[in-house]
Protein backbone atom coordinates (compact mmCIF):
# COMPACT_ATOMS: atom_id res chain seq x y z
CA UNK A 1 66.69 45.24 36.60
CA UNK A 2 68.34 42.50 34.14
CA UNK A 3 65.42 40.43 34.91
CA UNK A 4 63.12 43.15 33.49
CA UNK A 5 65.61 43.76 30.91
CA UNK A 6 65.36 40.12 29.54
CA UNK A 7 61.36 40.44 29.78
CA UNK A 8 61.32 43.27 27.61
CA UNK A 9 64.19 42.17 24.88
CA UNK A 10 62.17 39.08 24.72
CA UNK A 11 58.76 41.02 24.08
CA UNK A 12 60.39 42.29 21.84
CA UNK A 13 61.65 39.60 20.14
CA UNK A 14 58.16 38.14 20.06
CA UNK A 15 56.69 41.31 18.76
CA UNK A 16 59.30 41.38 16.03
CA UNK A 17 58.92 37.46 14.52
CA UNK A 18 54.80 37.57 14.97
CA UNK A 19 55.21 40.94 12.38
CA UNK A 20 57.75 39.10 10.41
CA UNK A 21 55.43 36.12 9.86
CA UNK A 22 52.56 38.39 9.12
CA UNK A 23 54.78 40.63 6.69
CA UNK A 24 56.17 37.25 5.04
CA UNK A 25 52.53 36.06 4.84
CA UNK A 26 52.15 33.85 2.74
CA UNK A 27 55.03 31.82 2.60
CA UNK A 28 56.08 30.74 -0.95
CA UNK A 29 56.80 27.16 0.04
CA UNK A 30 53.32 27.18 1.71
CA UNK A 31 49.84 26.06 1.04
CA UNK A 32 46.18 27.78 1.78
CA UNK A 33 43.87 25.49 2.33
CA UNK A 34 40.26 26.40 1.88
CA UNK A 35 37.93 23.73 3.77
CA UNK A 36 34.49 23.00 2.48
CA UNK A 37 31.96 21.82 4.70
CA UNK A 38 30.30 20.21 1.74
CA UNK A 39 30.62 16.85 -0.77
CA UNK A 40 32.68 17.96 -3.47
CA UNK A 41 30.81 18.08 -6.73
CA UNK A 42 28.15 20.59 -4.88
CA UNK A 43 27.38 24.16 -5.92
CA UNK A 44 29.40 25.02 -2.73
CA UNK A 45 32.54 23.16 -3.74
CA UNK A 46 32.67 25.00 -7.55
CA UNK A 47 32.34 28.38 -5.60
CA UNK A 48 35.20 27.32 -3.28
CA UNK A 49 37.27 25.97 -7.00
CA UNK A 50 36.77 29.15 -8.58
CA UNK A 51 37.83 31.15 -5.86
CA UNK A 52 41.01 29.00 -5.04
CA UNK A 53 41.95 29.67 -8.76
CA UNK A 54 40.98 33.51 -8.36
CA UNK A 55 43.02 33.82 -4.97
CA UNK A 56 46.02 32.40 -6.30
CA UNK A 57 46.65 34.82 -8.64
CA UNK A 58 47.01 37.71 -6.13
CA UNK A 59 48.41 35.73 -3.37
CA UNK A 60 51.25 34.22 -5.51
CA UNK A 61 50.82 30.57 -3.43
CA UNK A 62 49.07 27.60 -4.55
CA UNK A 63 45.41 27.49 -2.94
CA UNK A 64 43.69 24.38 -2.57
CA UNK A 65 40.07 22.93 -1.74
CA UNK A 66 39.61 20.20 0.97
CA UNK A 67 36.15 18.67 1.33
CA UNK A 68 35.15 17.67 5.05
CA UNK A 69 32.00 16.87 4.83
CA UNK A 70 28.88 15.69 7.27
CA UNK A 71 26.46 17.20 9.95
CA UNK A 72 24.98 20.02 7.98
CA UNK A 73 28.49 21.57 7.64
CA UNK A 74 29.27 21.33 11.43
CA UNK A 75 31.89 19.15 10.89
CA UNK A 76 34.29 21.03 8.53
CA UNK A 77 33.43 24.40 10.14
CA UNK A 78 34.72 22.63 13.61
CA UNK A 79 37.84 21.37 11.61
CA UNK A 80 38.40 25.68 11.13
CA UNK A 81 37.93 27.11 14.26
CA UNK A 82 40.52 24.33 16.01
CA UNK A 83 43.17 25.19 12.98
CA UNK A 84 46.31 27.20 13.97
CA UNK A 85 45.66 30.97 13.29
CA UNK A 86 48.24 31.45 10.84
CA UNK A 87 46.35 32.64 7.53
CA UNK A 88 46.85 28.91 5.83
CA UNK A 89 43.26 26.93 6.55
CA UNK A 90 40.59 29.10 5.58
CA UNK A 91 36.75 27.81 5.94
CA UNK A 92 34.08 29.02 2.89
CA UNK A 93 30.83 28.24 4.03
CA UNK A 94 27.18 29.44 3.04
CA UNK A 95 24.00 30.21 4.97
CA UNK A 96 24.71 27.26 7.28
CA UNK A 97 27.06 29.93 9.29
CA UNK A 98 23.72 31.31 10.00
CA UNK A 99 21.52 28.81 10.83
CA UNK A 100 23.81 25.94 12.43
CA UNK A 101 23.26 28.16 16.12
CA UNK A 102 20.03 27.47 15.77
CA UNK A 103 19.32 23.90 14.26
CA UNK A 104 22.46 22.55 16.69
CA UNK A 105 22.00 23.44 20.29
CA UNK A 106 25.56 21.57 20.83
CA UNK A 107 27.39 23.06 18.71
CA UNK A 108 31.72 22.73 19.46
CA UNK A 109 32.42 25.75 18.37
CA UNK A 110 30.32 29.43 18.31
CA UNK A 111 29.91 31.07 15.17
CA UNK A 112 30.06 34.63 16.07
CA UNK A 113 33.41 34.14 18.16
CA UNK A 114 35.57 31.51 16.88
CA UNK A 115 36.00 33.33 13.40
CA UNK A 116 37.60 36.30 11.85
CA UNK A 117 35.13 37.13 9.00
CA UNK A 118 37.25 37.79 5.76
CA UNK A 119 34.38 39.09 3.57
CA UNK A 120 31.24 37.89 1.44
CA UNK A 121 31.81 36.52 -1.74
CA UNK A 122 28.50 35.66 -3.85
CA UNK A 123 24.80 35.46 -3.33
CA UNK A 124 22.71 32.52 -4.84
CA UNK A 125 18.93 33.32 -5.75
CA UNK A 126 16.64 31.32 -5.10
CA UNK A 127 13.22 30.08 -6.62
CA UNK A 128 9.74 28.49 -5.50
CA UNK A 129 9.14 25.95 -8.11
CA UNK A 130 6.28 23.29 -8.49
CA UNK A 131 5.29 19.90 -10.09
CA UNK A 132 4.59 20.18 -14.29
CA UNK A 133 1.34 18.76 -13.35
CA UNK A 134 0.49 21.26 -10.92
CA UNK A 135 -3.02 23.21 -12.19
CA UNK A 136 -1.78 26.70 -11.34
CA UNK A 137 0.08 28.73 -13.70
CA UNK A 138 1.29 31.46 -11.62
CA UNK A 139 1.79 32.60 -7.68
CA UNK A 140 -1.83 34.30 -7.30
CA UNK A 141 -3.05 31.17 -8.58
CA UNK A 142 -0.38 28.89 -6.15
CA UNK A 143 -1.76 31.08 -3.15
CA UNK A 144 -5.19 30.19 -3.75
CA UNK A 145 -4.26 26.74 -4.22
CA UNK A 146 -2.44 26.08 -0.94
CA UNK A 147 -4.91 27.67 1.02
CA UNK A 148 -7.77 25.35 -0.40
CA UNK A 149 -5.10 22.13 0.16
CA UNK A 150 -3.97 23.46 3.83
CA UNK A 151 -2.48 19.74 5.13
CA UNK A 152 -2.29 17.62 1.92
CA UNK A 153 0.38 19.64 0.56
CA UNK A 154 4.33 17.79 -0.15
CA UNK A 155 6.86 20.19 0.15
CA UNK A 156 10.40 19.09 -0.69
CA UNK A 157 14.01 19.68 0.24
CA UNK A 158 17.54 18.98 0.42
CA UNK A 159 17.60 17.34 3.84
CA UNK A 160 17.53 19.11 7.52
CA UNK A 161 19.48 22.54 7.64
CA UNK A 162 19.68 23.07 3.72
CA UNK A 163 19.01 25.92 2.08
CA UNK A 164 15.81 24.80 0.70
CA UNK A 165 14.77 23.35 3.69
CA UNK A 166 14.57 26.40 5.38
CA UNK A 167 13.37 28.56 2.64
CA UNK A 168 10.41 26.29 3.28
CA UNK A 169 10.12 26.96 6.29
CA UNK A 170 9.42 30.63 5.92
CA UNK A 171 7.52 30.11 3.10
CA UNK A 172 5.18 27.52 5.03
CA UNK A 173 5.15 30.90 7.84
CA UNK A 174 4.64 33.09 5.51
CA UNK A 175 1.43 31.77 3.94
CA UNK A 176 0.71 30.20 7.45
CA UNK A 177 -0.10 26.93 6.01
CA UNK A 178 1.37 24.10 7.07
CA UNK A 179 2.82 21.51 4.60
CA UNK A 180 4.52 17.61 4.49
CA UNK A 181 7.77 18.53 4.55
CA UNK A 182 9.22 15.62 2.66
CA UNK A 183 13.68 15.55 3.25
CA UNK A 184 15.80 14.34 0.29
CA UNK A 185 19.23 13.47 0.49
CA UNK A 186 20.30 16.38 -1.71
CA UNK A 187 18.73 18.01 -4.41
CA UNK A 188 18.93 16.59 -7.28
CA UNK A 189 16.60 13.46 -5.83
CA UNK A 190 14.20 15.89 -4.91
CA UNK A 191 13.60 17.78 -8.40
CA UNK A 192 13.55 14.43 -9.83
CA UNK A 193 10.90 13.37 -7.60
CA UNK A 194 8.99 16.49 -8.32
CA UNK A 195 9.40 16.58 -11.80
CA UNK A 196 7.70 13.37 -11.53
CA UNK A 197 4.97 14.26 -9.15
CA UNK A 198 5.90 12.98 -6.08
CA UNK A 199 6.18 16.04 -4.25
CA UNK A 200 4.16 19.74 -4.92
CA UNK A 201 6.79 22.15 -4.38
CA UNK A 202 10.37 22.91 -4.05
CA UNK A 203 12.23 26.06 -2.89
CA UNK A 204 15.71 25.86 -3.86
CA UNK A 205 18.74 27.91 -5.28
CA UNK A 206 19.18 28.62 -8.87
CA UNK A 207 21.84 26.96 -9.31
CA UNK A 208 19.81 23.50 -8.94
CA UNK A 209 16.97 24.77 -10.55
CA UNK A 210 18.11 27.14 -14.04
CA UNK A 211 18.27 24.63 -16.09
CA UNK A 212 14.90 22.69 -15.14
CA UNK A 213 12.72 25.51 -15.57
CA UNK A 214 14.38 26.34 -19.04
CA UNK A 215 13.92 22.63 -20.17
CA UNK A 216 9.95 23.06 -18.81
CA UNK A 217 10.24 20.13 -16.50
CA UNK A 218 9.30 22.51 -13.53
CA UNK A 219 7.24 25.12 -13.12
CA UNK A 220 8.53 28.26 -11.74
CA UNK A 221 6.26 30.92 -9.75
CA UNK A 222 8.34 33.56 -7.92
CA UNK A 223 12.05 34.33 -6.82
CA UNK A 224 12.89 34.87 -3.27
CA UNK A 225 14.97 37.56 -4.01
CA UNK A 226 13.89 41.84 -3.04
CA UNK A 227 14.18 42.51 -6.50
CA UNK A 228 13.32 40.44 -10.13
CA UNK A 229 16.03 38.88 -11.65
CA UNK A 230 17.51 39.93 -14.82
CA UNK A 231 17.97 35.48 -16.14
CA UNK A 232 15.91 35.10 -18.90
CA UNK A 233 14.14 32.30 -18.21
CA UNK A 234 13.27 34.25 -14.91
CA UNK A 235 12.88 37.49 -15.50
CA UNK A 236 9.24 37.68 -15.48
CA UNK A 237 9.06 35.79 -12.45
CA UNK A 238 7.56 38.31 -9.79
CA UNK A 239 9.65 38.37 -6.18
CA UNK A 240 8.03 36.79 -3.13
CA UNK A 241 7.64 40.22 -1.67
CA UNK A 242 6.56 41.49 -4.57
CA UNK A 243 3.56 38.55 -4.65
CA UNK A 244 2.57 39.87 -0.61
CA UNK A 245 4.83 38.27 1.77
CA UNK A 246 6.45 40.89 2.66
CA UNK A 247 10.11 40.76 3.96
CA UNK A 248 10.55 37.45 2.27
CA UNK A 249 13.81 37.68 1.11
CA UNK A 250 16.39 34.53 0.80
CA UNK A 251 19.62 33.86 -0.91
CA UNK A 252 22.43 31.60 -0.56
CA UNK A 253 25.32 33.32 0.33
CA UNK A 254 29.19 32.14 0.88
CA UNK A 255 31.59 33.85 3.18
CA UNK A 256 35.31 33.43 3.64
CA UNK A 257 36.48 32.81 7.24
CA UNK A 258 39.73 32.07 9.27
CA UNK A 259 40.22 30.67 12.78
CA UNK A 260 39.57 33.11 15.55
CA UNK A 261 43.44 35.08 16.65
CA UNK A 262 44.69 35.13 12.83
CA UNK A 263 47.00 38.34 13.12
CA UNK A 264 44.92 41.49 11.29
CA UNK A 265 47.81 42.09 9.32
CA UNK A 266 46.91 38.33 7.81
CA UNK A 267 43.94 39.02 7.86
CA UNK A 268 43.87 42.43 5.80
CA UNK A 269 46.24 40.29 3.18
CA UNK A 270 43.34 37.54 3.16
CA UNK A 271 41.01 40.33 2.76
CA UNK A 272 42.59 42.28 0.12
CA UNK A 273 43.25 39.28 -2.30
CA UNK A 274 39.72 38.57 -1.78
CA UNK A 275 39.03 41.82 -3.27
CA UNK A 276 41.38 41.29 -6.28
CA UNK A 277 39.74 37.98 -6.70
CA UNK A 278 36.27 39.30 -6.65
CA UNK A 279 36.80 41.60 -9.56
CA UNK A 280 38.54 38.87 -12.25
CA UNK A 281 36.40 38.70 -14.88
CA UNK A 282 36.90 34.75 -14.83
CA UNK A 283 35.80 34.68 -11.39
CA UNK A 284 32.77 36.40 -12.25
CA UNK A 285 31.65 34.82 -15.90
CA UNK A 286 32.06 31.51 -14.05
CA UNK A 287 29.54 32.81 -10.89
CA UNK A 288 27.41 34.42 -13.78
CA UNK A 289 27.23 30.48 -14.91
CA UNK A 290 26.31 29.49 -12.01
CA UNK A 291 23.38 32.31 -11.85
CA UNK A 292 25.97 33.55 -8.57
CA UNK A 293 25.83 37.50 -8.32
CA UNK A 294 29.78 38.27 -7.26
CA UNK A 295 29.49 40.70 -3.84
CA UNK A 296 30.24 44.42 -4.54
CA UNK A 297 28.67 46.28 -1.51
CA UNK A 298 30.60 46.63 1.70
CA UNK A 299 29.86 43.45 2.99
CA UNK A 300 33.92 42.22 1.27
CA UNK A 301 34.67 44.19 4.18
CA UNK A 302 35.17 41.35 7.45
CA UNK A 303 33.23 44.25 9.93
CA UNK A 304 30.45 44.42 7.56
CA UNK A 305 30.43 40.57 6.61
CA UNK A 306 30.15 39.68 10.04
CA UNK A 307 27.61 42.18 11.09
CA UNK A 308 25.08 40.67 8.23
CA UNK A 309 25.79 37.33 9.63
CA UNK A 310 24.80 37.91 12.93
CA UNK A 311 21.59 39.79 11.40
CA UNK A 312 21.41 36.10 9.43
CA UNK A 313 21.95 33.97 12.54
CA UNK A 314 18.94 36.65 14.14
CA UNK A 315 16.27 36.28 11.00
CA UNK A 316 17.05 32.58 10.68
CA UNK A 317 17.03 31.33 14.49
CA UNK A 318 13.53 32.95 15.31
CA UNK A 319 11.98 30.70 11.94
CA UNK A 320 13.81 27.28 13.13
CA UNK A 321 12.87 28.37 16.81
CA UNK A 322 9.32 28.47 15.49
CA UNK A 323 9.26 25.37 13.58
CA UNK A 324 10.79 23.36 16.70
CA UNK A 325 13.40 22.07 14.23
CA UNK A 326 16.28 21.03 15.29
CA UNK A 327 19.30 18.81 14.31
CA UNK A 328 20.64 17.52 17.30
């Protein structure tokens, strides 16, 4: 009987400091730490800045970025899922959380059950952009074009697993015509070698390509997105979908995430401040800068932000299955 006695008192005991920690969550003489799987200096890293500044405010702690770079965002995701689930090392990461189950087949950790999902934060647009020289002024004119050049076509990107990368990808499926893909390491390489005429095509996020195709050095045929965008310099651009690929639709997302076992009272304090966050109107002039739409549907919610990954991880592993692409 006082054996069972001492059990209980001490489940009790347990029960009582894991809801104090939770309820004291966070700690004023604590740090968050929000690891990017990305260089810093990347439109990834300024997503993750803004946000540490916009988290602050309703979590009353200091919030800071750490950049662990390397293997397609692997690494630093890894560095997550192995951190203590206490609320205090947070991963942001974009469409990689989507695609790295596909593109690694040894991967150390598994997306869909070493996280808690915390909620969606922005979505990226992105754009199919070509050479100045290019002859064709617009995408019924591009489609004709590729389908006369089937095999002597260079399509660039970002390197294996980026965003831009894989938009190719489905855009080489989509048109079923298949193209050089020609890697870069990064972006910005890769508009500068097709602004000089190196390479035919490009496929990446606004962010990296805004401010080319208002300075003319590009030229800019369609948006991946379902529906036009309202930018200026892109909103006569017709979608994708709109052009006759149908169900082409690509974005670059980011997601907040903690290490799988964070308590859900943590977790719903996480979640909340994201929510605060997501409505400061610094937070969102500086995602409007970088042509970032802040998230206002239900995917803030972690249910709903991890059910659209897994529909991501779905769409994403049949085109990489299909290309035979593969990191590892």
């Amino acid at each position: 009987m006082k054996t069972m006695l001492k059990i209980a008192l001490l489940a009790a005991a347990t029960a009582t400091a894991f809801g104090a920690t939770a309820q004291d969550f966070p700690a004023k003489d604590k740090t968050i730490t929000v690891v990017v799987p990305f260089s810093a200096g990347g439109p990834t890293d300024r997503v993750a800045r803004d946000l540490a500044e916009a988290l602050r405010k309703p979590l009353g702690v200091t919030v800071v970025v750490d950049n662990t770079a390397g293997a397609g965002s692997s690494i630093g995701s890894a560095r997550v899922a192995r951190a203590a689930a206490d609320g205090y090392t947070l991963l942001l990461n974009h469409i990689a959380m989507s695609t790295m189950p596909a593109l690694y087949r040894k991967l150390s950790f598994n997306v869909a059950n070493d996280f808690e999902y915390l909620g969606l934060v922005n979505e990226v647009p992105m754009t199919l952009i070509g050479r100045p020289t290019l002859a064709v002024n617009n995408f019924k004119e591009l489609s004709a074009w590729i389908q006369q050049n089937k095999g002597q076509i260079n399509l660039g990107n970002a390197g294996l697993g980026a965003a831009s990368h894989l938009c190719g990808l489905m855009f080489q499926s989509a048109m079923q015509a298949d193209m050089t893909s020609v890697p870069y390491k990064g972006t910005a390489p890769a508009i500068t070698d097709l602004i000089g005429g190196q390479i035919d095509l490009l496929c990446d996020q606004t962010t990296n390509t805004l401010g080319q195709i208002e300075a003319k050095k590009v030229k800019a045929y369609a948006v991946t997105t379902s529906r036009r965008l309202t930018i200026p310099a892109l909103k006569d651009l017709p979608t994708l979908a709109e052009a006759g690929l149908k169900n082409f639709e690509v974005s670059i997302w980011h997601g907040l995430y903690a290490p799988k076992g964070t308590p859900a009272d943590v977790q719903k304090k996480l979640n909340d401040a994201l929510k605060v966050a997501l409505k400061d109107p610094d937070f969102i002039k500086k995602q409007e800068g970088l042509s970032a739409v802040v998230i206002t549907d239900r995917r803030v919610e972690g249910a709903e932000h991890k059910k659209f990954v897994l529909s991501e991880i779905e769409k994403w592993g049949a085109v990489i299955k299909a290309a035979g692409t593969y990191a590892d």
